[in-house]
Tab-separated table of C-alpha atoms and ligand atoms in Angstrom:
chain	number	residue	atom	x	y	z
Z	599	UNK	CA	3.768	-27.704	5.515
Z	600	UNK	CA	1.556	-26.529	8.352
Z	601	UNK	CA	-1.592	-27.715	6.591
Z	602	UNK	CA	-0.127	-31.091	5.627
Z	603	UNK	CA	1.100	-31.856	9.131
Z	604	UNK	CA	-1.969	-30.413	10.850
Z	605	UNK	CA	0.317	-28.108	12.810
Z	606	UNK	CA	-0.175	-24.473	11.789
Z	607	UNK	CA	2.976	-23.405	13.605
Z	608	UNK	CA	5.204	-25.749	11.568
Z	609	UNK	CA	6.693	-23.074	9.225
Z	610	UNK	CA	7.588	-20.962	12.245
Z	611	UNK	CA	9.013	-23.991	14.080
Z	612	UNK	CA	11.166	-25.030	11.116
Z	613	UNK	CA	12.518	-21.559	10.570
Z	614	UNK	CA	12.896	-20.799	14.275
Z	615	UNK	CA	14.884	-24.001	14.871
Z	616	UNK	CA	17.276	-23.173	12.025
Z	617	UNK	CA	16.208	-26.019	9.729
Z	618	UNK	CA	14.252	-24.186	7.062
Z	619	UNK	CA	15.072	-26.403	4.069
Z	620	UNK	CA	16.364	-24.793	0.916
Z	621	UNK	CA	16.303	-25.057	-2.851
Z	622	UNK	CA	19.362	-25.847	-4.967
Z	623	UNK	CA	20.109	-24.162	-8.269
Z	624	UNK	CA	20.807	-26.755	-10.993
Z	625	UNK	CA	24.159	-25.994	-12.651
Z	626	UNK	CA	24.443	-29.279	-14.537
Z	627	UNK	CA	21.470	-31.586	-15.152
Z	628	UNK	CA	21.618	-35.227	-14.088
Z	629	UNK	CA	19.916	-37.943	-12.063
Z	630	UNK	CA	19.798	-37.509	-8.273
Z	631	UNK	CA	18.400	-40.109	-5.891
Z	632	UNK	CA	18.140	-40.996	-2.234
Z	633	UNK	CA	21.402	-42.406	-0.889
Z	634	UNK	CA	23.623	-40.563	-3.372
Z	635	UNK	CA	26.730	-39.201	-1.674
Z	636	UNK	CA	27.117	-35.456	-1.290
Z	637	UNK	CA	30.641	-34.188	-1.806
Z	638	UNK	CA	31.804	-30.760	-0.743
Z	639	UNK	CA	33.650	-29.239	-3.702
Z	640	UNK	CA	33.886	-25.640	-2.532
Z	641	UNK	CA	33.224	-23.671	0.629
Z	642	UNK	CA	32.507	-19.956	0.439
Z	643	UNK	CA	35.415	-18.017	1.931
Z	644	UNK	CA	33.062	-16.084	4.244
Z	645	UNK	CA	31.954	-19.394	5.749
Z	646	UNK	CA	28.264	-18.477	5.892
Z	647	UNK	CA	25.967	-21.474	6.236
Z	648	UNK	CA	22.444	-21.838	4.886
Z	649	UNK	CA	21.231	-21.800	8.488
Z	650	UNK	CA	23.007	-18.508	9.191
Z	651	UNK	CA	21.700	-16.874	5.995
Z	652	UNK	CA	18.158	-17.947	6.896
Z	653	UNK	CA	18.612	-16.574	10.411
Z	654	UNK	CA	19.817	-13.258	9.027
Z	655	UNK	CA	16.590	-12.747	7.124
Z	656	UNK	CA	13.958	-14.282	9.366
Z	657	UNK	CA	15.118	-13.571	12.918
Z	658	UNK	CA	16.482	-10.633	14.844
Z	659	UNK	CA	19.821	-12.485	15.237
Z	660	UNK	CA	21.663	-10.304	12.759
Z	661	UNK	CA	24.422	-7.725	12.641
Z	662	UNK	CA	25.760	-5.424	9.950
Z	663	UNK	CA	29.006	-7.390	9.473
Z	664	UNK	CA	27.127	-10.633	8.769
Z	665	UNK	CA	24.758	-8.877	6.378
Z	666	UNK	CA	27.726	-7.439	4.472
Z	667	UNK	CA	29.375	-10.864	4.368
Z	668	UNK	CA	26.174	-12.379	2.956
Z	669	UNK	CA	25.975	-9.651	0.316
Z	670	UNK	CA	29.451	-10.637	-0.860
Z	671	UNK	CA	28.464	-14.274	-1.532
Z	672	UNK	CA	28.253	-14.585	-5.338
Z	673	UNK	CA	25.938	-17.618	-5.207
Z	674	UNK	CA	23.237	-15.800	-3.256
Z	675	UNK	CA	20.288	-14.798	-5.454
Z	676	UNK	CA	19.470	-11.175	-6.193
Z	677	UNK	CA	16.228	-11.480	-4.190
Z	678	UNK	CA	18.058	-12.412	-0.995
Z	679	UNK	CA	20.664	-9.737	-1.615
Z	680	UNK	CA	17.999	-7.071	-2.029
Z	681	UNK	CA	16.458	-8.110	1.307
Z	682	UNK	CA	19.852	-7.801	2.988
Z	683	UNK	CA	20.423	-4.385	1.415
Z	684	UNK	CA	17.072	-3.244	2.836
Z	685	UNK	CA	18.010	-4.566	6.269
Z	686	UNK	CA	21.368	-2.761	6.173
Z	687	UNK	CA	19.719	0.471	5.040
Z	688	UNK	CA	17.092	0.229	7.791
Z	689	UNK	CA	19.791	-0.014	10.507
Z	690	UNK	CA	18.394	-0.651	13.960
Z	691	UNK	CA	14.823	0.313	13.101
Z	692	UNK	CA	12.390	-2.220	14.576
Z	693	UNK	CA	10.596	-4.605	12.226
Z	694	UNK	CA	11.958	-6.520	9.253
Z	695	UNK	CA	12.766	-4.231	6.335
Z	696	UNK	CA	14.180	-7.224	4.452
Z	697	UNK	CA	10.788	-8.935	4.310
Z	698	UNK	CA	8.477	-5.907	4.270
Z	699	UNK	CA	10.508	-2.898	3.119
Z	700	UNK	CA	7.600	-0.567	2.401
Z	701	UNK	CA	5.375	-1.422	5.319
Z	702	UNK	CA	8.335	-1.099	7.651
Z	703	UNK	CA	8.392	2.683	7.314
Z	704	UNK	CA	6.827	3.950	10.483
Z	705	UNK	CA	3.972	6.468	10.551
Z	706	UNK	CA	4.796	9.837	12.095
Z	707	UNK	CA	2.630	9.255	15.191
Z	708	UNK	CA	0.562	6.444	16.684
Z	709	UNK	CA	-3.239	6.407	16.692
Z	710	UNK	CA	-5.391	9.419	15.865
Z	711	UNK	CA	-4.657	13.088	16.416
Z	712	UNK	CA	-7.192	15.900	16.618
Z	713	UNK	CA	-7.283	18.262	13.629
Z	714	UNK	CA	-9.470	21.290	12.897
Z	715	UNK	CA	-11.103	22.081	9.566
Z	716	UNK	CA	-9.660	25.395	8.358
Z	717	UNK	CA	-11.140	25.593	4.864
Z	718	UNK	CA	-13.702	23.775	2.718
Z	719	UNK	CA	-13.606	24.141	-1.095
Z	720	UNK	CA	-16.107	22.694	-3.560
Z	721	UNK	CA	-14.058	21.201	-6.410
Z	722	UNK	CA	-16.822	19.785	-8.611
Z	723	UNK	CA	-20.431	18.626	-8.459
Z	724	UNK	CA	-19.690	15.826	-5.970
Z	725	UNK	CA	-16.195	16.551	-4.616
Z	726	UNK	CA	-15.086	18.837	-1.785
Z	727	UNK	CA	-11.590	19.544	-0.513
Z	728	UNK	CA	-11.169	19.858	3.248
Z	729	UNK	CA	-8.086	21.609	4.638
Z	730	UNK	CA	-6.933	20.412	8.053
Z	731	UNK	CA	-4.646	21.919	10.694
Z	732	UNK	CA	-3.532	20.144	13.887
Z	733	UNK	CA	-5.980	21.133	16.599
Z	734	UNK	CA	-3.264	20.936	19.271
Z	735	UNK	CA	-1.243	23.756	17.682
Z	736	UNK	CA	1.646	21.372	16.872
Z	737	UNK	CA	3.308	21.028	13.510
Z	738	UNK	CA	1.661	18.950	10.827
Z	739	UNK	CA	3.807	15.899	10.006
Z	740	UNK	CA	5.260	15.680	6.510
Z	741	UNK	CA	4.070	13.122	3.972
Z	742	UNK	CA	5.059	11.696	0.585
Z	743	UNK	CA	3.258	12.328	-2.713
Z	744	UNK	CA	0.441	9.812	-3.121
Z	745	UNK	CA	0.047	8.983	0.581
Z	746	UNK	CA	-3.320	8.878	2.366
Z	747	UNK	CA	-4.647	9.391	5.886
Z	748	UNK	CA	-7.217	7.397	7.890
Z	749	UNK	CA	-9.880	9.820	9.156
Z	750	UNK	CA	-12.290	9.098	12.047
Z	751	UNK	CA	-15.657	10.854	12.131
Z	752	UNK	CA	-18.691	10.227	14.305
Z	753	UNK	CA	-22.415	10.306	13.655
Z	754	UNK	CA	-25.448	9.056	15.573
Z	755	UNK	CA	-24.607	5.452	14.607
Z	756	UNK	CA	-21.088	5.701	16.041
Z	757	UNK	CA	-17.586	6.249	14.678
Z	758	UNK	CA	-16.725	5.825	11.003
Z	759	UNK	CA	-13.125	5.414	9.797
Z	760	UNK	CA	-12.209	5.954	6.165
Z	761	UNK	CA	-8.905	6.513	4.361
Z	762	UNK	CA	-8.545	9.465	1.988
Z	763	UNK	CA	-5.630	10.396	-0.243
Z	764	UNK	CA	-3.872	13.675	0.455
Z	765	UNK	CA	-4.304	15.826	-2.639
Z	766	UNK	CA	-1.292	18.067	-1.990
Z	767	UNK	CA	2.338	16.945	-1.636
Z	768	UNK	CA	3.302	19.340	1.166
Z	769	UNK	CA	1.865	21.424	3.998
Z	770	UNK	CA	1.485	23.790	5.703
Z	771	UNK	CA	-1.869	22.027	6.066
Z	772	UNK	CA	-3.246	18.693	4.968
Z	773	UNK	CA	-5.878	18.591	2.256
Z	774	UNK	CA	-8.169	15.699	1.443
Z	775	UNK	CA	-10.466	15.805	-1.596
Z	776	UNK	CA	-13.457	13.522	-1.214
Z	777	UNK	CA	-16.273	12.412	-3.517
Z	778	UNK	CA	-19.695	12.035	-1.921
Z	779	UNK	CA	-20.666	8.376	-2.159
Z	780	UNK	CA	-21.599	6.909	1.211
Z	781	UNK	CA	-21.798	7.371	4.967
Z	782	UNK	CA	-18.121	8.305	5.537
Z	783	UNK	CA	-17.883	10.728	2.639
Z	784	UNK	CA	-21.296	12.152	3.587
Z	785	UNK	CA	-19.850	13.108	6.973
Z	786	UNK	CA	-16.830	14.714	5.276
Z	787	UNK	CA	-19.160	16.763	3.058
Z	788	UNK	CA	-21.039	17.945	6.156
Z	789	UNK	CA	-17.843	19.345	7.749
Z	790	UNK	CA	-17.646	23.104	8.213
Z	791	UNK	CA	-14.750	25.397	9.141
Z	792	UNK	CA	-13.921	24.933	12.832
Z	793	UNK	CA	-15.146	21.329	13.032
Z	794	UNK	CA	-12.891	18.777	14.738
Z	795	UNK	CA	-11.685	15.664	12.909
Z	796	UNK	CA	-9.474	12.847	14.109
Z	797	UNK	CA	-6.692	12.065	11.643
Z	798	UNK	CA	-4.088	9.284	11.793
Z	799	UNK	CA	-0.579	9.772	10.385
Z	800	UNK	CA	-0.042	9.633	6.605
Z	801	UNK	CA	0.873	6.220	5.254
Z	802	UNK	CA	0.995	4.043	2.123
Z	803	UNK	CA	1.401	5.608	-1.266
Z	804	UNK	CA	2.931	4.706	-4.596
Z	805	UNK	CA	6.572	5.317	-3.792
Z	806	UNK	CA	6.544	8.140	-6.397
Z	807	UNK	CA	9.990	9.741	-6.591
Z	808	UNK	CA	10.086	13.194	-8.253
Z	809	UNK	CA	13.884	13.001	-8.481
Z	810	UNK	CA	13.795	9.840	-10.644
Z	811	UNK	CA	15.228	10.236	-14.148
Z	812	UNK	CA	12.922	8.045	-16.237
Z	813	UNK	CA	9.764	9.461	-17.866
Z	814	UNK	CA	6.519	8.758	-16.016
Z	815	UNK	CA	2.891	8.398	-17.000
Z	816	UNK	CA	0.276	9.333	-14.374
Z	817	UNK	CA	-3.126	7.821	-15.177
Z	818	UNK	CA	-6.282	8.491	-13.158
Z	819	UNK	CA	-10.033	8.205	-13.411
Z	820	UNK	CA	-12.596	10.151	-11.397
Z	821	UNK	CA	-11.621	10.838	-7.803
Z	822	UNK	CA	-8.520	8.676	-8.381
Z	823	UNK	CA	-6.947	11.961	-9.442
Z	824	UNK	CA	-6.247	12.908	-5.808
Z	825	UNK	CA	-3.018	10.968	-5.108
Z	826	UNK	CA	-1.760	11.591	-8.630
Z	827	UNK	CA	-2.340	15.338	-8.374
Z	828	UNK	CA	-0.148	15.246	-5.284
Z	829	UNK	CA	2.564	13.476	-7.343
Z	830	UNK	CA	2.183	15.979	-10.211
Z	831	UNK	CA	2.448	18.990	-7.896
Z	832	UNK	CA	5.550	17.483	-6.251
Z	833	UNK	CA	7.099	16.969	-9.684
Z	834	UNK	CA	6.321	20.519	-10.823
Z	835	UNK	CA	7.846	21.919	-7.639
Z	836	UNK	CA	11.050	19.887	-7.617
Z	837	UNK	CA	12.042	18.932	-11.169
Z	838	UNK	CA	9.598	20.395	-13.698
Z	839	UNK	CA	11.738	19.407	-16.684
Z	840	UNK	CA	10.970	15.676	-16.250
Z	841	UNK	CA	8.916	14.130	-19.054
Z	842	UNK	CA	5.461	13.463	-17.609
Z	843	UNK	CA	2.392	12.166	-19.435
Z	844	UNK	CA	-0.737	13.167	-17.499
Z	845	UNK	CA	-3.803	11.110	-18.403
Z	846	UNK	CA	-7.174	11.695	-16.744
Z	847	UNK	CA	-10.613	10.262	-17.439
Z	848	UNK	CA	-13.780	11.895	-16.034
Z	849	UNK	CA	-17.449	11.616	-16.914
Z	850	UNK	CA	-17.848	15.271	-17.837
Z	851	UNK	CA	-16.342	18.721	-17.149
Z	852	UNK	CA	-18.839	19.163	-14.274
Z	853	UNK	CA	-17.393	16.061	-12.596
Z	854	UNK	CA	-13.782	16.870	-13.399
Z	855	UNK	CA	-12.190	17.769	-10.066
Z	856	UNK	CA	-9.040	19.768	-9.463
Z	857	UNK	CA	-8.644	20.399	-13.207
Z	858	UNK	CA	-7.342	23.972	-12.962
Z	859	UNK	CA	-4.710	22.977	-10.435
Z	860	UNK	CA	-3.437	20.130	-12.612
Z	861	UNK	CA	-3.384	22.371	-15.705
Z	862	UNK	CA	-1.443	25.086	-13.840
Z	863	UNK	CA	1.178	22.521	-12.786
Z	864	UNK	CA	1.427	21.097	-16.318
Z	865	UNK	CA	1.908	24.625	-17.709
Z	866	UNK	CA	5.086	24.914	-15.615
Z	867	UNK	CA	6.459	21.630	-17.006
Z	868	UNK	CA	7.944	22.076	-20.516
Z	869	UNK	CA	8.194	18.345	-21.320
Z	870	UNK	CA	4.796	17.366	-19.898
Z	871	UNK	CA	1.767	16.465	-21.993
Z	872	UNK	CA	-1.902	16.238	-20.995
Z	873	UNK	CA	-4.440	13.736	-22.281
Z	874	UNK	CA	-7.962	14.297	-21.008
Z	875	UNK	CA	-11.044	12.236	-21.796
Z	876	UNK	CA	-14.730	12.614	-20.917
Z	877	UNK	CA	-16.849	9.485	-21.131
Z	878	UNK	CA	-20.393	10.948	-20.957
Z	879	UNK	CA	-21.897	10.990	-24.456
Z	880	UNK	CA	-22.714	14.714	-24.396
Z	881	UNK	CA	-19.198	15.648	-23.199
Z	882	UNK	CA	-17.049	13.243	-25.211
Z	883	UNK	CA	-15.807	15.876	-27.647
Z	884	UNK	CA	-14.747	18.325	-24.932
Z	885	UNK	CA	-11.609	16.441	-23.886
Z	886	UNK	CA	-8.298	15.986	-25.704
Z	887	UNK	CA	-9.789	12.867	-27.312
Z	888	UNK	CA	-13.265	11.345	-27.297
Z	889	UNK	CA	-14.489	8.433	-25.201
Z	890	UNK	CA	-12.615	5.892	-23.154
Z	891	UNK	CA	-8.839	5.584	-22.861
Z	892	UNK	CA	-7.225	3.263	-25.406
Z	893	UNK	CA	-3.941	1.459	-25.839
Z	894	UNK	CA	-3.375	3.301	-29.130
Z	895	UNK	CA	-3.733	6.661	-27.365
Z	896	UNK	CA	-1.101	5.746	-24.786
Z	897	UNK	CA	1.220	4.567	-27.569
Z	898	UNK	CA	0.647	7.819	-29.517
Z	899	UNK	CA	1.559	9.764	-26.380
Z	900	UNK	CA	4.939	8.058	-26.486
Z	901	UNK	CA	4.466	5.787	-23.484
Z	902	UNK	CA	6.887	2.881	-23.851
Z	903	UNK	CA	8.979	0.420	-21.878
Z	904	UNK	CA	11.239	3.204	-20.584
Z	905	UNK	CA	8.400	4.751	-18.525
Z	906	UNK	CA	7.329	4.181	-14.967
Z	907	UNK	CA	3.558	4.352	-14.418
Z	908	UNK	CA	1.300	5.450	-11.552
Z	909	UNK	CA	-2.367	4.534	-11.800
Z	910	UNK	CA	-5.385	5.256	-9.595
Z	911	UNK	CA	-9.058	4.680	-10.326
Z	912	UNK	CA	-11.844	2.134	-9.907
Z	913	UNK	CA	-10.710	-1.498	-9.973
Z	914	UNK	CA	-11.918	-2.213	-13.534
Z	915	UNK	CA	-10.247	0.921	-14.878
Z	916	UNK	CA	-6.980	0.180	-13.083
Z	917	UNK	CA	-6.958	-3.399	-14.375
Z	918	UNK	CA	-7.568	-2.186	-17.945
Z	919	UNK	CA	-4.750	0.360	-17.752
Z	920	UNK	CA	-2.415	-2.228	-16.269
Z	921	UNK	CA	-3.120	-4.456	-19.287
Z	922	UNK	CA	-2.376	-1.577	-21.704
Z	923	UNK	CA	0.900	-0.771	-19.948
Z	924	UNK	CA	1.861	-4.422	-20.089
Z	925	UNK	CA	1.149	-4.447	-23.831
Z	926	UNK	CA	3.386	-1.376	-24.214
Z	927	UNK	CA	6.244	-3.288	-22.630
Z	928	UNK	CA	6.410	-1.693	-19.174
Z	929	UNK	CA	7.800	-4.213	-16.686
Z	930	UNK	CA	5.437	-5.043	-13.813
Z	931	UNK	CA	7.893	-3.505	-11.360
Z	932	UNK	CA	7.531	-0.134	-13.102
Z	933	UNK	CA	3.725	-0.066	-12.741
Z	934	UNK	CA	2.339	1.243	-9.435
Z	935	UNK	CA	-1.399	0.929	-8.917
Z	936	UNK	CA	-3.659	2.232	-6.161
Z	937	UNK	CA	-7.207	1.041	-6.697
Z	938	UNK	CA	-10.162	2.266	-4.700
Z	939	UNK	CA	-11.028	0.222	-1.637
Z	940	UNK	CA	-14.270	-1.668	-1.604
Z	941	UNK	CA	-15.981	1.279	0.082
Z	942	UNK	CA	-15.120	3.285	-3.053
Z	943	UNK	CA	-15.516	6.414	-0.991
Z	944	UNK	CA	-13.191	8.501	-3.084
Z	945	UNK	CA	-9.437	8.673	-2.853
Z	946	UNK	CA	-9.573	5.467	-0.868
Z	947	UNK	CA	-6.576	3.279	-1.485
Z	948	UNK	CA	-6.846	-0.490	-1.660
Z	949	UNK	CA	-4.405	-3.357	-1.930
Z	950	UNK	CA	-4.049	-5.364	-5.055
Z	951	UNK	CA	-2.776	-8.669	-3.678
Z	952	UNK	CA	-5.279	-11.448	-2.999
Z	953	UNK	CA	-8.204	-9.298	-4.156
Z	954	UNK	CA	-11.553	-10.609	-2.970
Z	955	UNK	CA	-14.159	-11.666	-5.475
Z	956	UNK	CA	-16.699	-9.207	-4.042
Z	957	UNK	CA	-16.898	-6.010	-2.037
Z	958	UNK	CA	-15.920	-5.966	1.621
Z	959	UNK	CA	-18.818	-6.501	4.023
Z	960	UNK	CA	-19.433	-7.328	7.703
Z	961	UNK	CA	-19.222	-11.055	8.506
Z	962	UNK	CA	-22.257	-13.241	8.054
Z	963	UNK	CA	-23.829	-13.954	10.473
Z	964	UNK	CA	-22.870	-10.722	12.268
Z	965	UNK	CA	-20.355	-10.999	15.108
Z	966	UNK	CA	-21.918	-11.246	18.546
Z	967	UNK	CA	-19.620	-8.998	20.582
Z	968	UNK	CA	-15.854	-8.992	20.953
Z	969	UNK	CA	-13.492	-6.029	20.554
Z	970	UNK	CA	-14.498	-3.840	17.599
Z	971	UNK	CA	-12.202	-4.128	14.574
Z	972	UNK	CA	-12.257	-1.457	11.873
Z	973	UNK	CA	-10.801	-2.099	8.422
Z	974	UNK	CA	-10.250	1.541	7.516
Z	975	UNK	CA	-9.706	1.238	3.760
Z	976	UNK	CA	-12.557	-1.206	3.277
Z	977	UNK	CA	-14.877	0.842	5.507
Z	978	UNK	CA	-15.997	-2.169	7.581
Z	979	UNK	CA	-16.335	-2.345	11.375
Z	980	UNK	CA	-17.238	-5.557	13.170
Z	981	UNK	CA	-16.682	-7.325	16.472
Z	982	UNK	CA	-13.907	-9.930	16.819
Z	983	UNK	CA	-15.518	-13.124	18.081
Z	984	UNK	CA	-12.645	-15.429	19.206
Z	985	UNK	CA	-14.889	-18.475	18.964
Z	986	UNK	CA	-15.175	-17.899	15.181
Z	987	UNK	CA	-11.836	-16.412	14.152
Z	988	UNK	CA	-8.376	-17.344	15.350
Z	989	UNK	CA	-6.768	-14.098	14.231
Z	990	UNK	CA	-7.353	-10.823	12.403
Z	991	UNK	CA	-6.444	-12.365	9.046
Z	992	UNK	CA	-9.304	-14.858	9.338
Z	993	UNK	CA	-11.678	-12.030	10.230
Z	994	UNK	CA	-10.487	-9.994	7.223
Z	995	UNK	CA	-11.107	-12.982	4.973
Z	996	UNK	CA	-14.580	-13.489	6.436
Z	997	UNK	CA	-15.294	-9.871	5.445
Z	998	UNK	CA	-13.685	-10.154	1.962
Z	999	UNK	CA	-11.235	-7.410	2.928
Z	1000	UNK	CA	-8.195	-7.498	0.591
Z	1001	UNK	CA	-5.123	-8.670	2.503
Z	1002	UNK	CA	-1.747	-10.190	1.672
Z	1003	UNK	CA	-0.522	-13.340	3.345
Z	1004	UNK	CA	1.780	-16.259	2.758
Z	1005	UNK	CA	2.979	-18.319	5.747
Z	1006	UNK	CA	0.084	-17.472	8.139
Z	1007	UNK	CA	2.313	-18.174	11.147
Z	1008	UNK	CA	4.358	-15.039	11.732
Z	1009	UNK	CA	7.439	-15.889	9.649
Z	1010	UNK	CA	7.277	-14.086	6.303
Z	1011	UNK	CA	5.836	-10.631	7.222
Z	1012	UNK	CA	3.693	-10.709	4.044
Z	1013	UNK	CA	0.635	-9.817	6.118
Z	1014	UNK	CA	2.322	-6.867	7.849
Z	1015	UNK	CA	-0.284	-4.148	8.245
Z	1016	UNK	CA	-0.293	-0.708	9.761
Z	1017	UNK	CA	-2.056	-0.662	13.136
Z	1018	UNK	CA	-3.736	2.731	13.078
Z	1019	UNK	CA	-5.110	2.432	16.589
Z	1020	UNK	CA	-5.574	-0.162	19.341
Z	1021	UNK	CA	-3.642	-3.138	20.725
Z	1022	UNK	CA	-3.152	-6.836	19.900
Z	1023	UNK	CA	-1.470	-9.897	21.297
Z	1024	UNK	CA	0.029	-12.788	19.354
Z	1025	UNK	CA	-0.606	-16.523	19.120
Z	1026	UNK	CA	1.819	-17.878	17.991
Z	1027	UNK	CA	4.468	-15.239	18.693
Z	1028	UNK	CA	6.034	-13.998	15.426
Z	1029	UNK	CA	9.592	-15.108	14.778
Z	1030	UNK	CA	10.578	-11.444	14.667
Z	1031	UNK	CA	8.124	-8.818	15.896
Z	1032	UNK	CA	6.955	-6.207	13.373
Z	1033	UNK	CA	8.044	-2.583	13.791
Z	1034	UNK	CA	6.406	-0.018	16.055
Z	1035	UNK	CA	2.911	0.650	14.708
Z	1036	UNK	CA	2.667	-2.504	12.608
Z	1037	UNK	CA	0.908	-5.798	13.176
Z	1038	UNK	CA	1.177	-9.274	11.641
Z	1039	UNK	CA	-2.523	-9.961	11.201
Z	1040	UNK	CA	-2.042	-13.702	10.566
Z	1041	UNK	CA	-1.245	-14.361	14.223
Z	1042	UNK	CA	-2.709	-11.309	16.004
Z	1043	UNK	CA	-5.859	-11.027	18.099
Z	1044	UNK	CA	-7.247	-7.702	19.287
Z	1045	UNK	CA	-7.101	-6.974	23.020
Z	1046	UNK	CA	-9.015	-3.698	22.597
Z	1047	UNK	CA	-10.761	-1.823	19.799
Z	1048	UNK	CA	-8.404	-1.751	16.805
Z	1049	UNK	CA	-8.277	0.100	13.517
Z	1050	UNK	CA	-6.258	-1.525	10.740
Z	1051	UNK	CA	-5.006	0.067	7.523
Z	1052	UNK	CA	-6.791	-2.525	5.385
I	1307	LIG	S1	3.811	-13.386	8.762
I	1307	LIG	FE1	3.499	-14.638	7.004
I	1307	LIG	S2	1.416	-14.342	6.585
I	1307	LIG	FE2	1.703	-13.281	8.409
């Protein structure tokens, strides 16, 4: 609508003025034309109008009684009802849990906090684990299995921000396990006990629930094991009897990180099975099966449509596994994938929607000034030049940084992103502001240096 009318704010104007338009479900087929009369045959007893239902979802003009009334309307689709359930569950929390239920969970603290390195452990030829305690003596915030933290380090060329999965499910201290692959991970590998590191609050993750009843398959490749090990350890600690299929692919035993820890957890889980594969030619026979993972192997392990699946690894691997799970009948909603970000710095989580055709990169030509913007997952920092980009979404696209979007005018919250650090203003103003440490990148411009969880 905005593109056709040459007015980018049109979706926001339509929705904001209470005339959003709507689709009708066809109950009985027939011919409909302009000028046909419309006859009211039934009015819902709750008296909710289309305008009011739209308002309830897209604006802050809502209350619990109206949400409950909307939930009781039989004609309302399950999608709308689920949004209203999320809004009711979220209570008065800022942001729109109906449109962005996962992103609307707030991080434990804003910006970065100083941590100290308390232990460094070499896990394999190219992976180290770094244990971190809050440097201010405060308590470490809790996190969920599979979540990651943005980490800010500094070298002679300036600050570097990267996101790394937490490889344990609980404290007392955080642990990141990082493969050496580039500038950011090189700085992590150079850390020694006592060094200071800036760490933002845990965020993201698969939504892995150790209390869930259905069987689960956890599939990882390489350093993608880190978030899944956290899930496995949480499962072993809380409900070890759950049926878990643990699948891991590494190049060789020398590059197989955190193996002993995973095996110890699996040994405490009577219904769990392990399936390990090494892909290097001289190590292929040392796993539980030789060579690359196959659909037949997953089927032989008993993985079927009743399972939920959690997958982390390089993009090609994750896409292949997703295809196998689809072939085994798992519904898309049961498959949770974290692929490495374009920096591929190890344990780095990326988004799967609107994936770019190539790796993230600084804009071309380079930005000439403007507030620095860091895309933490993609590992890209660049200036925001307002003469070239109208908002942070356009800058992300210029850098091929994966990002979700739909309306591009602050209505749908599809582009809601965690603001790790910094400040923005909006043009146009979103219909409903995002929650505390979140930003709608489609209509936001930085007013200072910002770090985004993208
Ligand atoms: S709010 Fe819809 S894309 Fe940003």
